[in-house]
Coordinates of C-alpha atoms in Angstrom, one line a residue:
X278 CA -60.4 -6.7 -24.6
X279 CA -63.1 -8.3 -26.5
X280 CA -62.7 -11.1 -29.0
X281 CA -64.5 -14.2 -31.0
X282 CA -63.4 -16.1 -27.8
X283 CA -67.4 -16.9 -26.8
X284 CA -67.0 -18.9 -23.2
X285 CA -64.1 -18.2 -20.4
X286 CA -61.8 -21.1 -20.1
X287 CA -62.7 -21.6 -16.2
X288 CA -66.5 -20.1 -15.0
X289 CA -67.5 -20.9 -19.0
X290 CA -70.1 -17.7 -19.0
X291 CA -69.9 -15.8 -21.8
X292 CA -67.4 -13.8 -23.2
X293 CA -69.9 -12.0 -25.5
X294 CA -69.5 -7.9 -25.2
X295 CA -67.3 -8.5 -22.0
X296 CA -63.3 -7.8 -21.5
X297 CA -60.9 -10.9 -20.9
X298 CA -57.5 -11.8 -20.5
X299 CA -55.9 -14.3 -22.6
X300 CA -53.5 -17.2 -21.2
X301 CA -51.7 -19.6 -23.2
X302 CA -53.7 -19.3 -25.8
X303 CA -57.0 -19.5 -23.5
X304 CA -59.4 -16.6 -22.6
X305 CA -60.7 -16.0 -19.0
X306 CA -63.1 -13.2 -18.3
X307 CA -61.5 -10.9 -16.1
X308 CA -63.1 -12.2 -12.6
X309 CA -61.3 -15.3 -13.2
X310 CA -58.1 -14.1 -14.7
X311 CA -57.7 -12.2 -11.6
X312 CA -58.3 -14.7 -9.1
X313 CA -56.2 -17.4 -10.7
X314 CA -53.3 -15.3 -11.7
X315 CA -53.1 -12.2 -10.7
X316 CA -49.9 -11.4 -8.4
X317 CA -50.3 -9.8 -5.2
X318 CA -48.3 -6.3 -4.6
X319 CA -45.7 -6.2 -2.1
X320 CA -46.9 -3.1 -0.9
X321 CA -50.6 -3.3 -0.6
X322 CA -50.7 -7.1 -0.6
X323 CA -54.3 -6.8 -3.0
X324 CA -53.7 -8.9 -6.5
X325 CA -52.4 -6.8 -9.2
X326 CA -55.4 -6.8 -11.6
X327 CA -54.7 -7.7 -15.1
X328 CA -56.1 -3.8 -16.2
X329 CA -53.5 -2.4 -13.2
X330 CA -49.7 -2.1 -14.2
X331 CA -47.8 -4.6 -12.9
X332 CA -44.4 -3.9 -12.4
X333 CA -41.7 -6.6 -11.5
X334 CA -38.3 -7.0 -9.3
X335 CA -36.8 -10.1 -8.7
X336 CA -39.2 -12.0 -8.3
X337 CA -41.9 -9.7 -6.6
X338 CA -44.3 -7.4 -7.7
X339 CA -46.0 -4.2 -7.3
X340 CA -49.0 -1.7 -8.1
X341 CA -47.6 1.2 -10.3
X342 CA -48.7 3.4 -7.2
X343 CA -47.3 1.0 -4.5
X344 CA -43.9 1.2 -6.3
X345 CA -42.2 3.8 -4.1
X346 CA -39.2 5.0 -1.8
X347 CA -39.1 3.0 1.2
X348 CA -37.6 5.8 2.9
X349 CA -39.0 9.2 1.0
X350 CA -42.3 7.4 -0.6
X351 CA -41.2 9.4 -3.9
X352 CA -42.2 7.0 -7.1
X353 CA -39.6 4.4 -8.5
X354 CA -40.8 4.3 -11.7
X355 CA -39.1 4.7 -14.6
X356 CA -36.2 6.2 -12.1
X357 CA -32.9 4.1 -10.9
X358 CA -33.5 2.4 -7.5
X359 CA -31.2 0.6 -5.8
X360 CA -32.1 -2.5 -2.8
X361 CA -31.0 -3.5 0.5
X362 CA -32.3 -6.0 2.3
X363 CA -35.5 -6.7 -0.3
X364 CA -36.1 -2.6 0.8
X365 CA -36.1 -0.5 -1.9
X366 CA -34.7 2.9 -2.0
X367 CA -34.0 5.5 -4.6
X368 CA -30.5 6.2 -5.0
X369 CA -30.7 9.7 -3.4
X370 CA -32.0 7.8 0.1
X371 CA -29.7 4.7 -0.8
X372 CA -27.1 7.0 -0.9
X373 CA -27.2 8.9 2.2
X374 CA -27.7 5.6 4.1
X375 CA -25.5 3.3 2.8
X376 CA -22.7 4.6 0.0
X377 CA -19.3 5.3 1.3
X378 CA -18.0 8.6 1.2
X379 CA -14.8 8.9 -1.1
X380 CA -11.5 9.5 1.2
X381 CA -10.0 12.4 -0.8
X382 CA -13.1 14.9 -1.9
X383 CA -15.5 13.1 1.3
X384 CA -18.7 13.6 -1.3
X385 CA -21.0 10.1 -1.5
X386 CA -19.8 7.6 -4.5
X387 CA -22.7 6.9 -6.0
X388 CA -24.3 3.5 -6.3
X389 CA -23.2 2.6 -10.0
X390 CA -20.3 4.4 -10.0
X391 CA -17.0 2.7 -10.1
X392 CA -15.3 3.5 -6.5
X393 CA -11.3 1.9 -5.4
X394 CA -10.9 0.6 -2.6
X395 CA -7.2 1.2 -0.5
X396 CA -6.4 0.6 2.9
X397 CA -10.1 0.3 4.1
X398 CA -10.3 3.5 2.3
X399 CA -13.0 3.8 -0.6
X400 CA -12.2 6.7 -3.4
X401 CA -13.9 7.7 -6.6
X402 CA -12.0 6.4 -9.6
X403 CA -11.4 10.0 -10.7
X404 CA -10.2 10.8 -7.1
X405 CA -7.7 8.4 -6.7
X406 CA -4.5 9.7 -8.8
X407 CA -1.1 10.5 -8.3
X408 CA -0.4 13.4 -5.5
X409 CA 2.7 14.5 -8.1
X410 CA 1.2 14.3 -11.7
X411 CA -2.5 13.8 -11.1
X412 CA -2.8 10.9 -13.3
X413 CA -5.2 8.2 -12.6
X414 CA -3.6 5.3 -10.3
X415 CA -6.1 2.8 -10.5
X416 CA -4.6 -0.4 -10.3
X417 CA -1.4 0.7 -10.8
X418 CA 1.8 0.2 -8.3
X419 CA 1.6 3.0 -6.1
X420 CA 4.0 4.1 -2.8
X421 CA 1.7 6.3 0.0
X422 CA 3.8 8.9 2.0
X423 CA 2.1 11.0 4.3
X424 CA -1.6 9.6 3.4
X425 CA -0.5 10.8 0.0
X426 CA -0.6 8.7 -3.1
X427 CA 2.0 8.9 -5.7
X428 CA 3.0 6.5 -8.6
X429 CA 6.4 4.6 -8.4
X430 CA 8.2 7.5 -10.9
X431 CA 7.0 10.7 -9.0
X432 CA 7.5 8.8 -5.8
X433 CA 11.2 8.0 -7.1
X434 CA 12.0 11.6 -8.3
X435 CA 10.6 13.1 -5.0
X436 CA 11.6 11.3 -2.0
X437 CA 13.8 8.2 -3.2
X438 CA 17.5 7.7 -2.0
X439 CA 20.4 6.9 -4.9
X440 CA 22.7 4.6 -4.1
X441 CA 26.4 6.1 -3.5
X442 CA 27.5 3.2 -5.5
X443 CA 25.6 2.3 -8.5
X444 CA 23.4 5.4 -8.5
X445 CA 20.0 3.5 -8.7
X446 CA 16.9 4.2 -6.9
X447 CA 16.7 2.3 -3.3
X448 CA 12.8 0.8 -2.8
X449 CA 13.5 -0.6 0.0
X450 CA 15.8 -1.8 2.9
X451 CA 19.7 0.2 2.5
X452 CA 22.7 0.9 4.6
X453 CA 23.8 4.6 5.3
X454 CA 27.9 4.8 5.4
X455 CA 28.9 9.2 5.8
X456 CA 25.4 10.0 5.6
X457 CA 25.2 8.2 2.0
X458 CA 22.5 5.6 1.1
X459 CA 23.7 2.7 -0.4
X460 CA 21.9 -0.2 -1.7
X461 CA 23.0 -3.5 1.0
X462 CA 24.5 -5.2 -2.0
X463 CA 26.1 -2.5 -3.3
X464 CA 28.1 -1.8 0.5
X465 CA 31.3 -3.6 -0.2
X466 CA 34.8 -3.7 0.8
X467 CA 36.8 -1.6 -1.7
X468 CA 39.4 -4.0 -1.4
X469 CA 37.9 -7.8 -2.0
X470 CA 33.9 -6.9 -2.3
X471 CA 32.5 -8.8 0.6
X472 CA 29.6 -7.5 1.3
X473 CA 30.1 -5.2 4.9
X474 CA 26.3 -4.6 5.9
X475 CA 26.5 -6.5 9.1
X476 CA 30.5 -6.8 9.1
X477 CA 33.2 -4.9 10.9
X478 CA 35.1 -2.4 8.6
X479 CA 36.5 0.8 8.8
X480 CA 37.0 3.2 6.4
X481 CA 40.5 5.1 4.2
X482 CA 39.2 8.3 2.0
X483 CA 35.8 7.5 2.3
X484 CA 36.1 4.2 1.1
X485 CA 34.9 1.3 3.6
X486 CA 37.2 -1.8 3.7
X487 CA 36.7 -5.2 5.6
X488 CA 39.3 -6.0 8.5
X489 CA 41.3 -8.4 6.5
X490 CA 41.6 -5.7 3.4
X491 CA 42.2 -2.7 5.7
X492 CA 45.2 -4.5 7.4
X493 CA 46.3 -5.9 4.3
X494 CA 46.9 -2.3 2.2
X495 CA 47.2 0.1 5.5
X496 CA 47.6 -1.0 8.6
X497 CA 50.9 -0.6 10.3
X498 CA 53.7 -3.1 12.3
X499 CA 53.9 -2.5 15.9
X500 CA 57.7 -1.8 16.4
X501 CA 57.6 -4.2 19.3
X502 CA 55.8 -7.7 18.7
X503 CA 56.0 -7.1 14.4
X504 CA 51.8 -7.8 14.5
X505 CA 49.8 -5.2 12.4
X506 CA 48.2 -2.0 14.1
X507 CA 45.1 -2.2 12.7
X508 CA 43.2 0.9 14.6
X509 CA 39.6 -0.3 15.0
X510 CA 37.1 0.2 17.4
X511 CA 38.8 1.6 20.5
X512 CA 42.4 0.2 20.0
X513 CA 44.9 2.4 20.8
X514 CA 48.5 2.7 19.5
X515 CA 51.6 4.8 20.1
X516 CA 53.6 6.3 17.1
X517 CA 57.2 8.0 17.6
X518 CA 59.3 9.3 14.1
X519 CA 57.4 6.8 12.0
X520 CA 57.3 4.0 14.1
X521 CA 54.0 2.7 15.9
X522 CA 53.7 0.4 18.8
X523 CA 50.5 -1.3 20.3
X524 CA 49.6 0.8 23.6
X525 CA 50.8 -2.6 25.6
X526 CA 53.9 -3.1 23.7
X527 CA 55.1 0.5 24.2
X528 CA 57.5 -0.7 27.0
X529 CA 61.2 0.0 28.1
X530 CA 63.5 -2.8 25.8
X531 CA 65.0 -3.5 29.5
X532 CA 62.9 -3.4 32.3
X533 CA 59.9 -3.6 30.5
X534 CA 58.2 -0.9 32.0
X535 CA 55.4 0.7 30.3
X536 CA 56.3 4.3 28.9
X537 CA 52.8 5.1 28.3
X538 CA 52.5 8.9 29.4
X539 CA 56.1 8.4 30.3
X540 CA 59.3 10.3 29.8
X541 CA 61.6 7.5 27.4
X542 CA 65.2 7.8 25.8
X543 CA 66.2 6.3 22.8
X544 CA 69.0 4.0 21.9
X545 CA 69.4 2.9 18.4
X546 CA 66.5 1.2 17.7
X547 CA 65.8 0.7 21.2
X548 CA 63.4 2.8 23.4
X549 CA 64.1 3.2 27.3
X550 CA 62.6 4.1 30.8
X551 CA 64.6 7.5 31.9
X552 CA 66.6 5.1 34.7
X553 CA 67.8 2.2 32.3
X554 CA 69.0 5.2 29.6
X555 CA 70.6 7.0 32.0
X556 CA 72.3 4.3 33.7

């Protein structure tokens, strides 16, 4: 440019039918300018005349020409770029280096582009939805079955167990009593509601009962020793026109004999070996 300025601020020649920069006010002829403040490219390392384009990046700085594709060489400018490791790369080369590939479709996510990341897993935001209804998931709460997604409703209505008892969805944990899920807190004696998970019980018309419950509304009196016949586990009793007997108190009332798989005889209330009845 040319001006009234008549002297350069540094070599003071004249200004006088020549171009010149200004700076701060003061004018240098163009020599000058670009030895004292020109920046050098990071390309080409020569100074970035003040008639050259000088085009800026954190810091550093580059020829219009020299501003390229570390990778392809195609021009930067006026394009989106994206860096790595001070190199700079257009965002095709960027890409196809660096980007993750999204988990469901396996196409690049694009630098810019919002991406999720799951289970080391990275997924374009319009990629990552609900296996069921195909809604967005985002940062939703979400229950994965089979490398699946799904959103805690479609996850409930297609694979969630009811509890037997209360009818409610179990998330987590649960006891299965005649192939029925039940929630743990929900598995109580029918009788007193002590929770059973963990407990010994047994069961009348599908209904489980604690030990103390069972014996208390079902079990029997052994005939013999008057103590309840309560049936679990492997216990073993004998019953006979109503009456029930332990397996070790099913004994002759004289010799004491056990009639276990024995012939008996009985006398009033009384059962016998065959030789004390017949005697």
């Amino acid at each position: 440019m040319t001006s009234s300025h008549t002297d350069c601020h540094f070599c003071l020649q004249s200004l006088r039918g020549r171009k010149y920069a200004l700076r701060e006010e003061n004018a240098y002829c163009v020599p000058c300018y670009d030895s004292l403040y020109a920046n050098p490219c990071e390309e080409c390392k020569q100074p970035i005349e003040c008639n050259s384009k000088d085009l800026a990046y954190k810091g550093r700085h580059w020829h219009e020409g020299c501003f390229r594709c570390a990778k392809c060489s195609r021009s930067l400018v006026e394009k989106p770029f994206a860096a790595k490791d001070e190199v700079l790369l257009c965002t095709e080369c960027y890409s196809d280096e660096y980007s993750s590939k999204c988990f469901h479709c396996q196409k690049t996510i694009m630098p810019g582009s919002r991406k999720i990341e799951f289970k080391g897993s990275s997924w374009h935001e319009s990629c990552f939805v609900c296996q069921h209804c195909r809604q967005p998931l985002g940062t939703k709460p979400l229950i994965t079955k089979d490398n699946e997604n799904y959103c805690v409703p479609c996850f409930e209505k297609q694979f969630a167990h009811h509890c037997y008892a209360c009818k409610k969805v179990i998330t987590s944990g649960g006891v299965t009593y005649h192939d029925q899920p039940w929630h743990k807190e929900c598995f109580v004696c029918a009788g007193c509601k002590t929770q059973l998970s963990g407990q010994r019980f047994t069961s009348k018309d599908e209904y489980p009962y604690c030990v103390d419950c069972f014996s208390k509304f079902y079990a029997k009196k052994c005939a013999a020793c008057k103590k309840l016949i309560t049936a679990l586990g492997s216990a073993k009793y004998i019953s006979f026109e109503e009456r029930q007997w332990h397996e070790e108190c099913f004994n002759c009332a004289k010799c004491s004999v056990s009639l276990v798989g024995q012939e008996f005889l009985t006398q009033q209330d009384d059962i016998l070996c065959h030789k004390c009845g017949s005697a």
